[in-house]
GROMACS .gro file of N, CA, C and O in nm:
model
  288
    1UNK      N    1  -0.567  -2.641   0.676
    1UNK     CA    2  -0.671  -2.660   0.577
    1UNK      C    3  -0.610  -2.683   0.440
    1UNK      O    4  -0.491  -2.654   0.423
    2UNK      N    5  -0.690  -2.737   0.331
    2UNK     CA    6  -0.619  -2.741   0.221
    2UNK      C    7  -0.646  -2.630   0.157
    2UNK      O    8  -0.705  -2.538   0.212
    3UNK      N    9  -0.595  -2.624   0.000
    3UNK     CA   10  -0.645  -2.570  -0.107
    3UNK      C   11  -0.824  -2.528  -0.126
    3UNK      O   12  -0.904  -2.434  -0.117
    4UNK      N   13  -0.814  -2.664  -0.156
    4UNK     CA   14  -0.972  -2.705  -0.176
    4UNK      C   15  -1.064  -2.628  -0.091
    4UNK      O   16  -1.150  -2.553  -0.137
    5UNK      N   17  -1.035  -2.655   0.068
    5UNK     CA   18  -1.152  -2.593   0.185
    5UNK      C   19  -1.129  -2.450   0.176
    5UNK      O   20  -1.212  -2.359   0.179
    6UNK      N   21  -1.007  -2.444   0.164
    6UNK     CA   22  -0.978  -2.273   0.150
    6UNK      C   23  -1.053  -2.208   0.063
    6UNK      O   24  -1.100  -2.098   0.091
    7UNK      N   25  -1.074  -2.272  -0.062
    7UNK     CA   26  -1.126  -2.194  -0.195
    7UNK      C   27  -1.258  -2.212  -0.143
    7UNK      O   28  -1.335  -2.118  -0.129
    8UNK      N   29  -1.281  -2.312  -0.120
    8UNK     CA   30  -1.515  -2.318  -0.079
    8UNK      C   31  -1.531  -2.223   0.009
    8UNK      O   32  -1.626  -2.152  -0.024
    9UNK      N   33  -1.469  -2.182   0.129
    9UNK     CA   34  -1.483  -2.056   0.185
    9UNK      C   35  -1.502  -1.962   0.156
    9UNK      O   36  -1.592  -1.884   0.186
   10UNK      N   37  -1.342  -1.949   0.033
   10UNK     CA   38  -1.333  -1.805  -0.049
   10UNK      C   39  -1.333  -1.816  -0.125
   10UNK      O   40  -1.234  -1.793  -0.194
   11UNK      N   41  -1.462  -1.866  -0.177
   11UNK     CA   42  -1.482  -1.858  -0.377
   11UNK      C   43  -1.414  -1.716  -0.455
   11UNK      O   44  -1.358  -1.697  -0.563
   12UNK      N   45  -1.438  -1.659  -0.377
   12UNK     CA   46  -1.417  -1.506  -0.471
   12UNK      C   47  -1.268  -1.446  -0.481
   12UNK      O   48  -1.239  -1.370  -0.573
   13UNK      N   49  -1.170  -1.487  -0.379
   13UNK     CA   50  -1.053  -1.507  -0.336
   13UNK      C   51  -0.947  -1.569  -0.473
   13UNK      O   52  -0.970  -1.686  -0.502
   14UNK      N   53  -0.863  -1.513  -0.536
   14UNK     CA   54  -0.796  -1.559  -0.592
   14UNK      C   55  -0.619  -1.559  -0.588
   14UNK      O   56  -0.549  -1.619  -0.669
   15UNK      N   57  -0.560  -1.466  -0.457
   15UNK     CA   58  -0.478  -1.501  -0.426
   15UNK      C   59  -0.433  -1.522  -0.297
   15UNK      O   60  -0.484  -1.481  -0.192
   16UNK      N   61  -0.302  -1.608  -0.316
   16UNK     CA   62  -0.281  -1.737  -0.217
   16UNK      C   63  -0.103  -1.667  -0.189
   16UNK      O   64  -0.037  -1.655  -0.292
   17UNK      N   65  -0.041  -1.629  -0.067
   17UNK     CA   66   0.072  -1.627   0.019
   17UNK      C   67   0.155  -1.696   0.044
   17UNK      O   68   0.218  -1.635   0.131
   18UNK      N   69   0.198  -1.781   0.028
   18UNK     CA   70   0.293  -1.921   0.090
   18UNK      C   71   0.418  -1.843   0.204
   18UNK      O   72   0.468  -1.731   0.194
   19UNK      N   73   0.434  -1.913   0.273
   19UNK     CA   74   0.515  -1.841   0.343
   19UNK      C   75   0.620  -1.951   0.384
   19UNK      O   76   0.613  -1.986   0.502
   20UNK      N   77   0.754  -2.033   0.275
   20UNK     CA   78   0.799  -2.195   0.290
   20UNK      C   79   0.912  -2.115   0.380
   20UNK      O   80   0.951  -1.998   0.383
   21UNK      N   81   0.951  -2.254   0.461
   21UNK     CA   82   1.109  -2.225   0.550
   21UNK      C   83   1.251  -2.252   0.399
   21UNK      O   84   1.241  -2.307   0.290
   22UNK      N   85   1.343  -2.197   0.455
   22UNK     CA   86   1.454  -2.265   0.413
   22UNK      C   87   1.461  -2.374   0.356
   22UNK      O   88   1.496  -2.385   0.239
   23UNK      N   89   1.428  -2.476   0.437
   23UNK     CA   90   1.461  -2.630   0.410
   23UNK      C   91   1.368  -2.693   0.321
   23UNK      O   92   1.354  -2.814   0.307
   24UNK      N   93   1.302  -2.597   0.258
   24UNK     CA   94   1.182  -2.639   0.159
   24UNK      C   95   1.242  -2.597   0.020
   24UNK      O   96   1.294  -2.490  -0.010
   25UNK      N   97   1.214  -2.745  -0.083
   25UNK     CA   98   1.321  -2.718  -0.152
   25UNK      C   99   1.249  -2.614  -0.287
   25UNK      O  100   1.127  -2.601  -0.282
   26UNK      N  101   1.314  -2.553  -0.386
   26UNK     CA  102   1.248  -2.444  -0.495
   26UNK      C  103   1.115  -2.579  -0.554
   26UNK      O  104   0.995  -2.555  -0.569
   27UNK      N  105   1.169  -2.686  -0.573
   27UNK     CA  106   1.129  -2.746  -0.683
   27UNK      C  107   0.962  -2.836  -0.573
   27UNK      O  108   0.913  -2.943  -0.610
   28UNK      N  109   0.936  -2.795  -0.509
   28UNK     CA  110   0.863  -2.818  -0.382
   28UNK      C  111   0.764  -2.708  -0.407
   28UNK      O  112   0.651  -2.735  -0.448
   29UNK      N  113   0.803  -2.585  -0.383
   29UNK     CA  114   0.747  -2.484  -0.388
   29UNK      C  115   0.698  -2.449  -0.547
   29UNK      O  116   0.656  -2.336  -0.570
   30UNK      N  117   0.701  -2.496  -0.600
   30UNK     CA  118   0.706  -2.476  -0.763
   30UNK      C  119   0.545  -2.564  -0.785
   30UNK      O  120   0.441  -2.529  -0.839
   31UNK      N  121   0.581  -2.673  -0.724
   31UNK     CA  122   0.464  -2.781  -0.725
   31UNK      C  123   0.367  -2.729  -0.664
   31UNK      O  124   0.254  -2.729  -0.713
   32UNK      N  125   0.396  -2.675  -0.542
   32UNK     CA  126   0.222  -2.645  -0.488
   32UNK      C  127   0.223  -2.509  -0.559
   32UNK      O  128   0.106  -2.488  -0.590
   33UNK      N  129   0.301  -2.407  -0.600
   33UNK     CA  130   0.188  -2.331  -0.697
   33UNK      C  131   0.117  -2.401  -0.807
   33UNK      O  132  -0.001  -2.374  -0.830
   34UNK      N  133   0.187  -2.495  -0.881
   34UNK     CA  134   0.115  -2.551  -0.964
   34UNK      C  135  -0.041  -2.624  -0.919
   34UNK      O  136  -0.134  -2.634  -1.000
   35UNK      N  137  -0.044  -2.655  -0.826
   35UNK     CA  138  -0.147  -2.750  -0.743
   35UNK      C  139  -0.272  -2.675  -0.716
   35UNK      O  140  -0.388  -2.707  -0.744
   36UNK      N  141  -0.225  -2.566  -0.655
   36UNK     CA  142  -0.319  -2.481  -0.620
   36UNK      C  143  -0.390  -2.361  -0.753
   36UNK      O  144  -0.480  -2.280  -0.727
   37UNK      N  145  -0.318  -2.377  -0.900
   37UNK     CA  146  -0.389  -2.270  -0.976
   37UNK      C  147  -0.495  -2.278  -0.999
   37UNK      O  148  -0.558  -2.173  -1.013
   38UNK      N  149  -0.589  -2.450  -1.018
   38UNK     CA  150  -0.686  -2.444  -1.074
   38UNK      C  151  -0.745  -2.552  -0.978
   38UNK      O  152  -0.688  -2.595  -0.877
   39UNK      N  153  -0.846  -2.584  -1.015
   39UNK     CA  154  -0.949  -2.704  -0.906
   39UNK      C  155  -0.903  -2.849  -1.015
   39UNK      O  156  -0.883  -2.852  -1.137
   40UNK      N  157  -0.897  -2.971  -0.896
   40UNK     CA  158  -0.901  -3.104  -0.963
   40UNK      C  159  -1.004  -3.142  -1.035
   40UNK      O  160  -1.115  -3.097  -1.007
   41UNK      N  161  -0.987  -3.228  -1.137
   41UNK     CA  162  -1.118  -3.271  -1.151
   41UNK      C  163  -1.242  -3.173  -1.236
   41UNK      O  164  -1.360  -3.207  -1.251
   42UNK      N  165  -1.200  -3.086  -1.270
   42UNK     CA  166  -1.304  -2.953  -1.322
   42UNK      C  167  -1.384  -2.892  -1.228
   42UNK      O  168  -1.473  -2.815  -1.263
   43UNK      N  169  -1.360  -2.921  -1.094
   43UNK     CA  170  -1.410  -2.885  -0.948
   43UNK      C  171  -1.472  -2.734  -0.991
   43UNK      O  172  -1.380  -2.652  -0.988
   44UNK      N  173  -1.587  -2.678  -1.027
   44UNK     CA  174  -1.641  -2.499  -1.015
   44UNK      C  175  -1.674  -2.486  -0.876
   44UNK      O  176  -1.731  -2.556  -0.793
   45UNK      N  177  -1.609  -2.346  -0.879
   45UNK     CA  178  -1.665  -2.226  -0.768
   45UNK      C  179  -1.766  -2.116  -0.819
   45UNK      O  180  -1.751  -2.045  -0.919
   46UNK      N  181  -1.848  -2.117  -0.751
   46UNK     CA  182  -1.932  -1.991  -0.787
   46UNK      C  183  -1.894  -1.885  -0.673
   46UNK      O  184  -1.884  -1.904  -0.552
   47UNK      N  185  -1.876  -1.774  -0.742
   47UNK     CA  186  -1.888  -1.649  -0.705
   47UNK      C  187  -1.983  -1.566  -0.712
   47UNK      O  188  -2.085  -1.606  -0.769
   48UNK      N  189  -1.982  -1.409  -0.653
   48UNK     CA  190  -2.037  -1.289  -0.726
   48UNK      C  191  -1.901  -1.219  -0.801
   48UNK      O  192  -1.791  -1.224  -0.745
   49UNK      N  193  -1.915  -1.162  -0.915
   49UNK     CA  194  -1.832  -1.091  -0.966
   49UNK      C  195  -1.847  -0.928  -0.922
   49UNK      O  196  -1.945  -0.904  -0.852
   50UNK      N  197  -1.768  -0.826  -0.953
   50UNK     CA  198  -1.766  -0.724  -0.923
   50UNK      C  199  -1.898  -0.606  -0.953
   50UNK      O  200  -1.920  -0.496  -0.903
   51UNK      N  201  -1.976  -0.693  -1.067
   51UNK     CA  202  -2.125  -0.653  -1.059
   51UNK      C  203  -2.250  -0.724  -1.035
   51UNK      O  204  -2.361  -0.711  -1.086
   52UNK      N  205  -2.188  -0.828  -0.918
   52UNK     CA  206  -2.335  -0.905  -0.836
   52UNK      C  207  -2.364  -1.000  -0.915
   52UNK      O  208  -2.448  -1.080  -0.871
   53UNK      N  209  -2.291  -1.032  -1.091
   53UNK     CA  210  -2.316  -1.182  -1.164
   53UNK      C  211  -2.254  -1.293  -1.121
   53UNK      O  212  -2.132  -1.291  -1.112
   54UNK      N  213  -2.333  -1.422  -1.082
   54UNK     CA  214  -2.270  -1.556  -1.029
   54UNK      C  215  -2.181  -1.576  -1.181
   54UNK      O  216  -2.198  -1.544  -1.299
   55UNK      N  217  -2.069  -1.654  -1.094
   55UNK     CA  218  -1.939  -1.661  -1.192
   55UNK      C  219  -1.907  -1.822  -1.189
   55UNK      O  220  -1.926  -1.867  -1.076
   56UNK      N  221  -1.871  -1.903  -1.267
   56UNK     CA  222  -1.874  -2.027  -1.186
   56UNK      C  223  -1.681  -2.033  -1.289
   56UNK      O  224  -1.649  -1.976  -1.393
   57UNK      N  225  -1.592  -2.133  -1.193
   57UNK     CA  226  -1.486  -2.097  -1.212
   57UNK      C  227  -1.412  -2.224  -1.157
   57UNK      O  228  -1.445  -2.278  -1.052
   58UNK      N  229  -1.301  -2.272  -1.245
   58UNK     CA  230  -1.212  -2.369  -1.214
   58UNK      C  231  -1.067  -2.348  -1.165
   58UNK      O  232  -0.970  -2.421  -1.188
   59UNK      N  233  -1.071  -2.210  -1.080
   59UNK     CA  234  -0.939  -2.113  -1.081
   59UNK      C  235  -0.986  -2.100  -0.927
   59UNK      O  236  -1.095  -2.079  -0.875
   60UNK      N  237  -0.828  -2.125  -0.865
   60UNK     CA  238  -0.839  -2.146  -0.733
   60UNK      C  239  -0.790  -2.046  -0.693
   60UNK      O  240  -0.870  -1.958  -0.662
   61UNK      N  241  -0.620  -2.010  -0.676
   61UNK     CA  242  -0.551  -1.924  -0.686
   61UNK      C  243  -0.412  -1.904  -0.758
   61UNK      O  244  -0.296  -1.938  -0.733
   62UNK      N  245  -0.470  -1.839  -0.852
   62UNK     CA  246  -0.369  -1.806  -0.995
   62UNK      C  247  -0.263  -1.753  -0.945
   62UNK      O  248  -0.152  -1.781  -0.989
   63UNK      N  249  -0.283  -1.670  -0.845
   63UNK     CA  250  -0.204  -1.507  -0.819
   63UNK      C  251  -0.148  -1.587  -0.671
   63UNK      O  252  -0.204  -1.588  -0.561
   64UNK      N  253   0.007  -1.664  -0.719
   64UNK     CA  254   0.032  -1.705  -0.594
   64UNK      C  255   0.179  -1.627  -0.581
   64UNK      O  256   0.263  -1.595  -0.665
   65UNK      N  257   0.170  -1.609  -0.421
   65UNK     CA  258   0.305  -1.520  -0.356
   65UNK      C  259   0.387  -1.566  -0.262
   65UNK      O  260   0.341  -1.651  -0.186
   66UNK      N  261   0.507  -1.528  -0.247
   66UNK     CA  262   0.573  -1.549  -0.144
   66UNK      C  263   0.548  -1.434  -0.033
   66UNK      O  264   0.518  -1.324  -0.079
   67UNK      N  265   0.557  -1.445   0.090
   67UNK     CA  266   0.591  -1.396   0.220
   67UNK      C  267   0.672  -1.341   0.227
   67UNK      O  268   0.663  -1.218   0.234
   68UNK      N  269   0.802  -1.410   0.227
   68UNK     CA  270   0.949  -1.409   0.232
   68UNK      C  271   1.011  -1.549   0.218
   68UNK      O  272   0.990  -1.663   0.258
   69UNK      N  273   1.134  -1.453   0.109
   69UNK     CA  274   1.189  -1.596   0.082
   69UNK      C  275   1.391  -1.562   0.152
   69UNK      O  276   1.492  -1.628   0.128
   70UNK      N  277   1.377  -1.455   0.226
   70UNK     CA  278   1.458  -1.432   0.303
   70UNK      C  279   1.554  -1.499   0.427
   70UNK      O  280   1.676  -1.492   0.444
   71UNK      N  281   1.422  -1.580   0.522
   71UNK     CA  282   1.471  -1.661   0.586
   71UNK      C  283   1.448  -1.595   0.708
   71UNK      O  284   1.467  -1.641   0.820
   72UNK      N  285   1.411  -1.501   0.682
   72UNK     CA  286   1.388  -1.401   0.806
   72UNK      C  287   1.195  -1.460   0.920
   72UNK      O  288   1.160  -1.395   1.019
   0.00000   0.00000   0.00000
């Protein structure tokens, strides 16, 4: 799935895991966090926020992580 379908699922969802092999280069991995922080286009998500107010939002997933970058 992409970014995109991922976030319409999980509007409310703001962080994202990557989990790259080895052979994936830093400057690769650098790009799709960049790709994925915000929506194309001014693309909004609506949410509920933590007190039931619709939120509308151009933030996909800010809060991006690695898995492991071990190799393991």
């Amino acid at each position: 799935k992409t970014a995109l379908q991922l976030k319409a699922k999980y509007p409310g969802h703001f962080q994202l895991e990557l989990s790259p092999t080895q052979e994936i280069p830093l400057d690769d991995m650098i790009k799709t966090m960049d790709a994925v922080r915000k929506a194309p286009s001014g693309q909004k998500f609506a949410f509920k926020d933590k007190n039931g107010k619709t939120v509308d939002t151009d933030l996909m997933f800010p809060e991006t992580s690695f898995a492991s970058l071990t190799g393991e």
